[in-house]
Amino acid sequence: MVTTEAFDPHPDRTRWLRRSAAAAVATAVLGVTGTGLAVAVLAARQPDNSGGTQATTGTDDGTSSSSGPSDSGSSSSDNGSSDSGSGGLGSAQQDSPTQGGSHGS
Amino acid sequence: MTASRSWKAWSCTVRLTVDDPAVLSAACGALKALMDRVDKAASRFRPDSELSAINARAGSMVPVSRLLVDLVDVSLVAASMSGGAVDPTVGGAVVAAGYDDDIEAVRRRLPQATGSSGPVPGWEQVQLNRRLALIGIPKGTTLDLGATAKAWTADRAALVLSKRHGCAVLVEIGGDLRAAGTPAEPWVIEVAEREGDPGVAVTLAHGGLTTSTRTARRWSTPGGFAHHVIDPRTGRPADGPWRTASVWAPSAVRANTFSTALVATGDTALGRLTLAGHPARLVDEDGEVIELAGWPAASRAA
């Protein structure tokens, strides 16, 4: 009769080690898969808005420090055009009457 | 064809211009209503405002409206964007400089001695819980949203009114101006240090154009004139190289952040402006003008 008992004096410990290793591998696989899915979902939901300041990805689950607040928290800020050059500004014609003013106050 | 109406509010001139005259009255009513809501939420001169409640209860979290959450949020964005040059915790420093009442009341009274609060507490100390609409500041801190509230209101009003009425809108609140919608021709805008001063004309197709200055909102003190633009590093009225800065950016809040930062901290803010690439017009203490990053060179005296 062939047996392995002679070669494995601690069968219980070996079984435990094997099960622990299998559990560790499964946990790692699930973790990597979950992280990948989360990143994919966030990437898909994140709008490509290069004009505003970047929002943090932290969750607002309580009293939080104000560092890095989301620019999109206000519905009115920076949601117009996103160009950063002089796209909205130009030279005025000599005979054009002014329609508005930006005066220091 | 455009139609315009102007009035006085918040110690400055407010002007609303639309390219559909039929909607002007309704649009003016909506703008006034929004400004009234902002005033009730964020005025530091009204004891019944939400901002006054936050300042009075420093050291605890205070429930506030969503409107004030947005206004504080924007002020913190501006602080972050400017590296702390535009800081909402300058309230104590502004009061120490003498600006503790409506500006007309401050100007009318006899010059009073001013103090210095030292460096401001810092915008990082502000606690904002957006989900629960709670705001808290440490004891000894006073919030002042004066640097960003006008620009936020101009942004908000222009975008909402343009969308609601389907026309081009130009909202001007003091030096903060925001254009929304698509005008048949770009708006022609006069840029000046103060209302009534000689200025330059530029065209504005969209976005925000703001002018910050330390020459307009100022008052007498025994030591000379003081003004409302505080350098957060010292807690005193700024004395940097630029007395006036005009900046264009995609929004009025963004433009105002840079124009205020340039007056508040001078060259320190110049690097951030250069990186952002926004056109700017700077006036130094001697009146010399510097135009940056594509500011229209052909602008003429208005």
Short mmCIF file of C-alpha atoms in Angstrom, two decimals:
data_model
loop_
_atom_site.label_atom_id
_atom_site.label_comp_id
_atom_site.label_asym_id
_atom_site.label_seq_id
_atom_site.Cartn_x
_atom_site.Cartn_y
_atom_site.Cartn_z
CA MET A 1 0.00 0.00 0.00
CA VAL A 2 1.31 3.33 -1.03
CA THR A 3 0.91 6.18 1.39
CA THR A 4 2.28 9.69 1.79
CA GLU A 5 1.93 9.81 5.51
CA ALA A 6 5.53 8.74 5.92
CA PHE A 7 6.67 11.80 4.01
CA ASP A 8 4.35 14.32 5.69
CA PRO A 9 4.62 14.23 9.45
CA HIS A 10 2.22 17.25 9.84
CA PRO A 11 -0.71 16.66 7.46
CA ASP A 12 -3.03 19.12 9.27
CA ARG A 13 -0.58 21.98 9.05
CA THR A 14 0.07 21.27 5.39
CA ARG A 15 -3.65 21.27 4.63
CA TRP A 16 -4.05 24.56 6.48
CA LEU A 17 -1.18 26.12 4.59
CA ARG A 18 -2.63 25.01 1.26
CA ARG A 19 -6.03 26.42 2.11
CA SER A 20 -4.49 29.69 3.29
CA ALA A 21 -2.51 30.02 0.10
CA ALA A 22 -5.60 29.37 -1.99
CA ALA A 23 -7.57 31.96 -0.02
CA ALA A 24 -4.79 34.51 -0.43
CA VAL A 25 -4.68 33.98 -4.18
CA ALA A 26 -8.45 34.30 -4.43
CA THR A 27 -8.44 37.49 -2.38
CA ALA A 28 -5.74 38.99 -4.55
CA VAL A 29 -7.60 38.11 -7.76
CA LEU A 30 -10.85 39.54 -6.45
CA GLY A 31 -9.08 42.68 -5.23
CA VAL A 32 -7.38 43.35 -8.54
CA THR A 33 -10.58 42.67 -10.46
CA GLY A 34 -12.62 44.90 -8.18
CA THR A 35 -10.13 47.72 -8.38
CA GLY A 36 -10.04 47.46 -12.14
CA LEU A 37 -13.81 47.59 -12.37
CA ALA A 38 -13.95 50.60 -10.03
CA VAL A 39 -11.35 52.47 -12.05
CA ALA A 40 -13.18 51.66 -15.27
CA VAL A 41 -16.50 52.91 -13.88
CA LEU A 42 -14.96 56.11 -12.51
CA ALA A 43 -13.12 56.75 -15.76
CA ALA A 44 -16.33 56.30 -17.71
CA ARG A 45 -18.26 58.67 -15.45
CA GLN A 46 -15.58 61.37 -15.22
CA PRO A 47 -16.32 64.14 -17.72
CA ASP A 48 -13.49 65.44 -19.81
CA ASN A 49 -13.52 68.97 -18.42
CA SER A 50 -10.07 70.38 -18.69
CA GLY A 51 -11.12 73.94 -18.07
CA GLY A 52 -11.92 73.77 -14.39
CA THR A 53 -9.91 72.84 -11.40
CA GLN A 54 -9.74 69.17 -10.74
CA ALA A 55 -12.09 67.58 -8.31
CA THR A 56 -10.80 65.23 -5.70
CA THR A 57 -11.89 61.62 -5.87
CA GLY A 58 -12.33 61.32 -2.15
CA THR A 59 -15.78 60.69 -0.83
CA ASP A 60 -17.55 63.38 1.11
CA ASP A 61 -18.78 61.12 3.83
CA GLY A 62 -18.60 63.46 6.73
CA THR A 63 -16.91 66.53 8.03
CA SER A 64 -13.96 66.94 5.80
CA SER A 65 -11.07 69.20 5.33
CA SER A 66 -11.61 71.78 2.67
CA SER A 67 -8.44 71.14 0.77
CA GLY A 68 -8.99 70.48 -2.89
CA PRO A 69 -12.68 71.28 -3.10
CA SER A 70 -14.56 70.34 -6.18
CA ASP A 71 -14.98 73.06 -8.72
CA SER A 72 -18.14 71.37 -9.85
CA GLY A 73 -19.69 71.77 -6.45
CA SER A 74 -21.08 75.02 -7.64
CA SER A 75 -23.32 74.65 -10.59
CA SER A 76 -22.25 77.95 -12.00
CA SER A 77 -18.51 77.95 -11.87
CA ASP A 78 -16.39 77.27 -14.89
CA ASN A 79 -19.04 75.42 -16.77
CA GLY A 80 -18.86 77.68 -19.73
CA SER A 81 -16.21 77.45 -22.32
CA SER A 82 -13.02 75.83 -21.25
CA ASP A 83 -10.46 77.58 -23.33
CA SER A 84 -7.64 79.11 -21.38
CA GLY A 85 -6.28 81.50 -23.95
CA SER A 86 -7.68 84.80 -25.10
CA GLY A 87 -10.57 83.12 -26.94
CA GLY A 88 -13.20 85.37 -25.42
CA LEU A 89 -11.35 88.64 -25.78
CA GLY A 90 -10.61 90.75 -28.83
CA SER A 91 -9.84 94.20 -30.11
CA ALA A 92 -12.65 96.71 -30.23
CA GLN A 93 -13.59 98.68 -33.29
CA GLN A 94 -12.92 102.39 -33.06
CA ASP A 95 -16.53 103.44 -33.56
CA SER A 96 -18.25 100.83 -31.42
CA PRO A 97 -20.17 102.11 -28.42
CA THR A 98 -19.45 100.21 -25.23
CA GLN A 99 -22.16 97.88 -23.99
CA GLY A 100 -20.70 97.04 -20.61
CA GLY A 101 -17.86 97.80 -18.31
CA SER A 102 -15.40 96.10 -16.04
CA HIS A 103 -14.52 98.80 -13.57
CA GLY A 104 -12.67 98.17 -10.37
CA SER A 105 -14.87 98.47 -7.34
CA MET B 1 -30.75 94.75 -30.84
CA THR B 2 -29.70 94.94 -27.23
CA ALA B 3 -31.37 96.32 -24.14
CA SER B 4 -29.75 97.22 -20.87
CA ARG B 5 -30.71 98.27 -17.38
CA SER B 6 -28.46 99.32 -14.51
CA TRP B 7 -28.96 100.00 -10.83
CA LYS B 8 -26.97 100.29 -7.62
CA ALA B 9 -26.55 97.35 -5.26
CA TRP B 10 -23.83 95.98 -3.03
CA SER B 11 -22.17 99.42 -3.13
CA CYS B 12 -21.47 99.11 -6.85
CA THR B 13 -23.13 99.36 -10.22
CA VAL B 14 -25.07 96.39 -11.49
CA ARG B 15 -25.91 96.20 -15.17
CA LEU B 16 -27.78 93.59 -17.15
CA THR B 17 -27.71 93.58 -20.95
CA VAL B 18 -29.57 91.17 -23.21
CA ASP B 19 -29.88 90.88 -26.97
CA ASP B 20 -33.63 90.27 -26.73
CA PRO B 21 -35.32 93.39 -25.31
CA ALA B 22 -38.53 91.49 -24.63
CA VAL B 23 -36.95 89.53 -21.81
CA LEU B 24 -35.13 92.39 -20.09
CA SER B 25 -37.67 93.04 -17.33
CA ALA B 26 -38.03 89.39 -16.43
CA ALA B 27 -34.28 88.89 -16.51
CA CYS B 28 -33.71 91.93 -14.26
CA GLY B 29 -36.24 90.58 -11.79
CA ALA B 30 -34.50 87.24 -11.70
CA LEU B 31 -31.09 88.83 -11.20
CA LYS B 32 -32.35 90.99 -8.37
CA ALA B 33 -33.95 87.98 -6.73
CA LEU B 34 -30.71 86.02 -6.96
CA MET B 35 -28.70 88.91 -5.54
CA ASP B 36 -31.15 89.19 -2.68
CA ARG B 37 -30.74 85.49 -1.89
CA VAL B 38 -26.97 85.79 -2.02
CA ASP B 39 -27.09 88.84 0.23
CA LYS B 40 -29.20 87.04 2.82
CA ALA B 41 -26.84 84.09 2.72
CA ALA B 42 -23.41 85.67 2.52
CA SER B 43 -23.43 89.31 3.62
CA ARG B 44 -21.14 89.97 6.53
CA PHE B 45 -22.92 93.27 7.17
CA ARG B 46 -26.28 91.66 7.89
CA PRO B 47 -26.62 90.19 11.38
CA ASP B 48 -29.35 87.87 10.10
CA SER B 49 -27.26 86.36 7.29
CA GLU B 50 -26.11 82.77 7.37
CA LEU B 51 -22.52 83.95 7.13
CA SER B 52 -22.95 86.02 10.28
CA ALA B 53 -24.28 82.92 12.03
CA ILE B 54 -21.20 80.94 11.02
CA ASN B 55 -18.89 83.69 12.23
CA ALA B 56 -20.81 84.06 15.50
CA ARG B 57 -20.68 80.30 16.11
CA ALA B 58 -17.05 79.76 15.20
CA GLY B 59 -15.85 76.51 16.66
CA SER B 60 -18.91 74.48 15.73
CA MET B 61 -20.50 73.13 12.58
CA VAL B 62 -23.45 75.24 11.47
CA PRO B 63 -26.27 74.06 9.18
CA VAL B 64 -26.61 76.32 6.15
CA SER B 65 -28.44 76.53 2.84
CA ARG B 66 -27.22 74.90 -0.34
CA LEU B 67 -26.65 78.38 -1.71
CA LEU B 68 -24.13 79.19 0.97
CA VAL B 69 -22.52 75.79 0.52
CA ASP B 70 -21.98 76.71 -3.12
CA LEU B 71 -20.64 80.15 -2.24
CA VAL B 72 -18.19 78.81 0.34
CA ASP B 73 -17.22 76.00 -2.00
CA VAL B 74 -16.36 78.51 -4.71
CA SER B 75 -14.35 80.60 -2.26
CA LEU B 76 -12.32 77.54 -1.35
CA VAL B 77 -11.80 76.71 -5.02
CA ALA B 78 -10.51 80.25 -5.51
CA ALA B 79 -8.21 79.88 -2.52
CA SER B 80 -6.85 76.61 -3.82
CA MET B 81 -6.46 77.94 -7.35
CA SER B 82 -4.61 81.02 -6.16
CA GLY B 83 -2.36 79.24 -3.71
CA GLY B 84 -4.07 81.02 -0.82
CA ALA B 85 -3.85 84.54 -2.26
CA VAL B 86 -7.65 84.79 -2.36
CA ASP B 87 -8.58 83.53 1.09
CA PRO B 88 -12.09 83.59 2.59
CA THR B 89 -10.69 83.76 6.12
CA VAL B 90 -9.59 87.38 5.69
CA GLY B 91 -12.71 88.59 7.49
CA GLY B 92 -10.87 89.47 10.68
CA ALA B 93 -8.15 91.28 8.77
CA VAL B 94 -10.66 93.31 6.77
CA VAL B 95 -12.40 94.39 9.96
CA ALA B 96 -9.05 95.20 11.60
CA ALA B 97 -8.27 97.40 8.61
CA GLY B 98 -11.43 99.38 9.30
CA TYR B 99 -13.87 97.85 6.81
CA ASP B 100 -16.47 96.74 9.34
CA ASP B 101 -19.59 98.25 7.81
CA ASP B 102 -21.05 99.18 4.47
CA ILE B 103 -18.35 101.02 2.54
CA GLU B 104 -20.35 104.26 2.38
CA ALA B 105 -20.73 104.24 6.17
CA VAL B 106 -17.01 103.57 6.60
CA ARG B 107 -16.16 106.50 4.33
CA ARG B 108 -18.52 108.88 6.10
CA ARG B 109 -17.13 108.47 9.60
CA LEU B 110 -13.98 110.03 10.99
CA PRO B 111 -10.75 108.16 10.34
CA GLN B 112 -10.23 105.48 12.93
CA ALA B 113 -7.10 103.75 14.07
CA THR B 114 -6.56 100.41 12.40
CA GLY B 115 -4.87 97.29 13.62
CA SER B 116 -3.39 94.17 12.19
CA SER B 117 -4.59 90.67 12.81
CA GLY B 118 -1.41 89.12 11.47
CA PRO B 119 -1.51 86.36 8.86
CA VAL B 120 -5.03 85.10 8.25
CA PRO B 121 -6.05 81.73 9.73
CA GLY B 122 -6.03 80.12 6.30
CA TRP B 123 -8.69 78.63 4.06
CA GLU B 124 -7.58 75.09 4.91
CA GLN B 125 -9.16 75.60 8.33
CA VAL B 126 -12.65 75.87 6.88
CA GLN B 127 -14.70 72.73 7.35
CA LEU B 128 -17.28 72.12 4.64
CA ASN B 129 -19.62 69.17 4.59
CA ARG B 130 -21.39 69.43 1.26
CA ARG B 131 -23.63 66.42 1.77
CA LEU B 132 -25.06 67.59 5.07
CA ALA B 133 -24.74 71.31 4.28
CA LEU B 134 -22.65 72.09 7.32
CA ILE B 135 -19.91 74.69 7.59
CA GLY B 136 -17.54 75.29 10.46
CA ILE B 137 -14.60 77.56 11.15
CA PRO B 138 -12.18 77.59 14.08
CA LYS B 139 -12.68 80.03 16.92
CA GLY B 140 -11.12 83.37 16.16
CA THR B 141 -11.78 83.03 12.43
CA THR B 142 -14.10 85.25 10.42
CA LEU B 143 -15.27 84.39 6.91
CA ASP B 144 -15.60 87.04 4.22
CA LEU B 145 -16.85 85.93 0.80
CA GLY B 146 -16.59 89.39 -0.73
CA ALA B 147 -13.83 88.35 -3.10
CA THR B 148 -15.84 85.67 -4.88
CA ALA B 149 -19.57 86.16 -4.19
CA LYS B 150 -20.07 88.88 -6.80
CA ALA B 151 -18.30 86.89 -9.49
CA TRP B 152 -20.24 83.75 -8.60
CA THR B 153 -23.49 85.68 -8.84
CA ALA B 154 -22.53 87.11 -12.23
CA ASP B 155 -21.65 83.63 -13.49
CA ARG B 156 -24.78 82.06 -12.15
CA ALA B 157 -27.12 84.76 -13.40
CA ALA B 158 -25.63 84.93 -16.88
CA LEU B 159 -25.78 81.18 -17.41
CA VAL B 160 -29.26 80.71 -16.01
CA LEU B 161 -30.78 83.71 -17.79
CA SER B 162 -29.15 82.87 -21.10
CA LYS B 163 -30.48 79.35 -20.96
CA ARG B 164 -33.93 80.34 -19.70
CA HIS B 165 -34.55 83.03 -22.29
CA GLY B 166 -32.46 81.67 -25.13
CA CYS B 167 -30.53 84.86 -25.70
CA ALA B 168 -27.11 86.37 -25.12
CA VAL B 169 -26.69 87.89 -21.68
CA LEU B 170 -24.12 90.20 -20.15
CA VAL B 171 -24.11 90.53 -16.37
CA GLU B 172 -21.94 93.15 -14.68
CA ILE B 173 -21.66 93.45 -10.91
CA GLY B 174 -19.04 95.98 -9.98
CA GLY B 175 -15.88 94.93 -11.70
CA ASP B 176 -17.07 91.37 -12.30
CA LEU B 177 -18.57 90.73 -15.70
CA ARG B 178 -19.82 87.53 -17.29
CA ALA B 179 -21.10 86.94 -20.83
CA ALA B 180 -23.20 83.89 -21.70
CA GLY B 181 -25.04 82.85 -24.81
CA THR B 182 -24.03 83.68 -28.35
CA PRO B 183 -24.34 87.34 -29.28
CA ALA B 184 -24.57 88.30 -32.95
CA GLU B 185 -21.49 90.42 -32.40
CA PRO B 186 -19.09 90.29 -29.46
CA TRP B 187 -19.91 92.70 -26.68
CA VAL B 188 -17.82 95.87 -26.53
CA ILE B 189 -16.56 96.37 -23.00
CA GLU B 190 -14.83 99.28 -21.35
CA VAL B 191 -12.12 98.31 -18.89
CA ALA B 192 -11.11 100.95 -16.35
CA GLU B 193 -9.59 101.14 -12.91
CA ARG B 194 -12.67 102.89 -11.56
CA GLU B 195 -16.02 103.84 -12.95
CA GLY B 196 -15.63 107.18 -14.70
CA ASP B 197 -11.91 106.82 -15.23
CA PRO B 198 -10.46 106.69 -18.75
CA GLY B 199 -10.38 103.12 -19.91
CA VAL B 200 -9.70 100.84 -22.82
CA ALA B 201 -12.20 99.01 -24.97
CA VAL B 202 -12.11 95.31 -25.78
CA THR B 203 -14.59 92.88 -27.25
CA LEU B 204 -15.92 90.00 -25.21
CA ALA B 205 -17.52 87.05 -26.94
CA HIS B 206 -17.92 84.83 -23.90
CA GLY B 207 -16.47 84.12 -20.49
CA GLY B 208 -15.65 86.38 -17.59
CA LEU B 209 -13.79 89.67 -17.42
CA THR B 210 -13.03 91.13 -14.02
CA THR B 211 -11.14 94.10 -12.65
CA SER B 212 -9.77 94.21 -9.12
CA THR B 213 -8.28 97.36 -7.73
CA ARG B 214 -7.19 98.90 -4.50
CA THR B 215 -7.96 102.41 -5.77
CA ALA B 216 -11.75 102.30 -5.52
CA ARG B 217 -13.04 100.66 -2.33
CA ARG B 218 -10.85 102.54 0.11
CA TRP B 219 -11.24 104.79 3.14
CA SER B 220 -9.27 107.23 5.27
CA THR B 221 -7.31 106.17 8.32
CA PRO B 222 -4.95 108.18 10.55
CA GLY B 223 -2.09 106.62 8.64
CA GLY B 224 -3.46 107.28 5.16
CA PHE B 225 -5.82 105.40 2.91
CA ALA B 226 -6.65 101.77 3.54
CA HIS B 227 -8.39 99.43 1.09
CA HIS B 228 -10.22 96.14 1.04
CA VAL B 229 -7.77 93.86 -0.79
CA ILE B 230 -5.98 91.98 1.96
CA ASP B 231 -2.67 90.21 1.56
CA PRO B 232 -3.33 86.97 3.50
CA ARG B 233 0.36 86.60 4.31
CA THR B 234 0.39 89.78 6.39
CA GLY B 235 -3.27 90.34 7.18
CA ARG B 236 -2.93 93.95 6.03
CA PRO B 237 -4.14 95.81 2.95
CA ALA B 238 -1.96 94.72 0.06
CA ASP B 239 0.89 96.95 -1.04
CA GLY B 240 2.26 94.94 -3.94
CA PRO B 241 3.37 96.30 -7.30
CA TRP B 242 -0.05 96.15 -9.01
CA ARG B 243 -2.76 98.54 -7.92
CA THR B 244 -5.22 97.26 -10.53
CA ALA B 245 -5.54 94.00 -12.48
CA SER B 246 -8.02 93.05 -15.18
CA VAL B 247 -8.20 89.41 -16.28
CA TRP B 248 -10.21 87.40 -18.79
CA ALA B 249 -11.02 83.75 -18.07
CA PRO B 250 -13.75 81.26 -19.01
CA SER B 251 -15.75 82.28 -15.96
CA ALA B 252 -15.99 85.39 -13.80
CA VAL B 253 -15.02 83.42 -10.70
CA ARG B 254 -11.84 82.26 -12.36
CA ALA B 255 -11.03 85.70 -13.75
CA ASN B 256 -11.72 87.33 -10.40
CA THR B 257 -9.52 84.83 -8.61
CA PHE B 258 -6.56 85.84 -10.72
CA SER B 259 -7.27 89.57 -10.74
CA THR B 260 -7.69 89.64 -6.97
CA ALA B 261 -4.62 87.49 -6.42
CA LEU B 262 -2.51 89.80 -8.56
CA VAL B 263 -3.46 92.83 -6.48
CA ALA B 264 -3.21 90.91 -3.20
CA THR B 265 0.13 89.18 -3.63
CA GLY B 266 1.72 90.77 -6.70
CA ASP B 267 4.48 88.83 -8.36
CA THR B 268 3.62 85.68 -6.42
CA ALA B 269 0.38 85.44 -8.36
CA LEU B 270 2.00 86.32 -11.65
CA GLY B 271 3.48 82.85 -12.04
CA ARG B 272 0.09 81.21 -11.66
CA LEU B 273 -1.43 83.62 -14.17
CA THR B 274 1.34 82.84 -16.63
CA LEU B 275 0.71 79.13 -16.27
CA ALA B 276 -3.02 79.62 -16.77
CA GLY B 277 -2.39 81.75 -19.85
CA HIS B 278 -5.28 84.12 -19.25
CA PRO B 279 -5.01 87.59 -20.82
CA ALA B 280 -4.41 90.29 -18.25
CA ARG B 281 -3.92 94.02 -18.00
CA LEU B 282 -1.95 95.24 -15.01
CA VAL B 283 -1.55 98.80 -13.75
CA ASP B 284 1.33 99.47 -11.40
CA GLU B 285 1.59 102.08 -8.68
CA ASP B 286 2.84 104.71 -11.13
CA GLY B 287 0.08 104.06 -13.63
CA GLU B 288 2.22 102.12 -16.06
CA VAL B 289 0.25 99.47 -17.90
CA ILE B 290 1.45 95.97 -18.73
CA GLU B 291 -0.58 93.72 -21.00
CA LEU B 292 -0.04 89.97 -20.83
CA ALA B 293 -0.91 86.72 -22.58
CA GLY B 294 -2.80 88.04 -25.55
CA TRP B 295 -4.56 91.02 -24.07
CA PRO B 296 -5.75 92.92 -27.17
CA ALA B 297 -2.94 95.27 -28.07
CA ALA B 298 -5.08 97.41 -30.34
CA SER B 299 -7.47 98.45 -27.59
CA ARG B 300 -8.12 102.14 -27.68
CA ALA B 301 -8.95 104.78 -25.12
CA ALA B 302 -12.65 104.51 -24.47
#
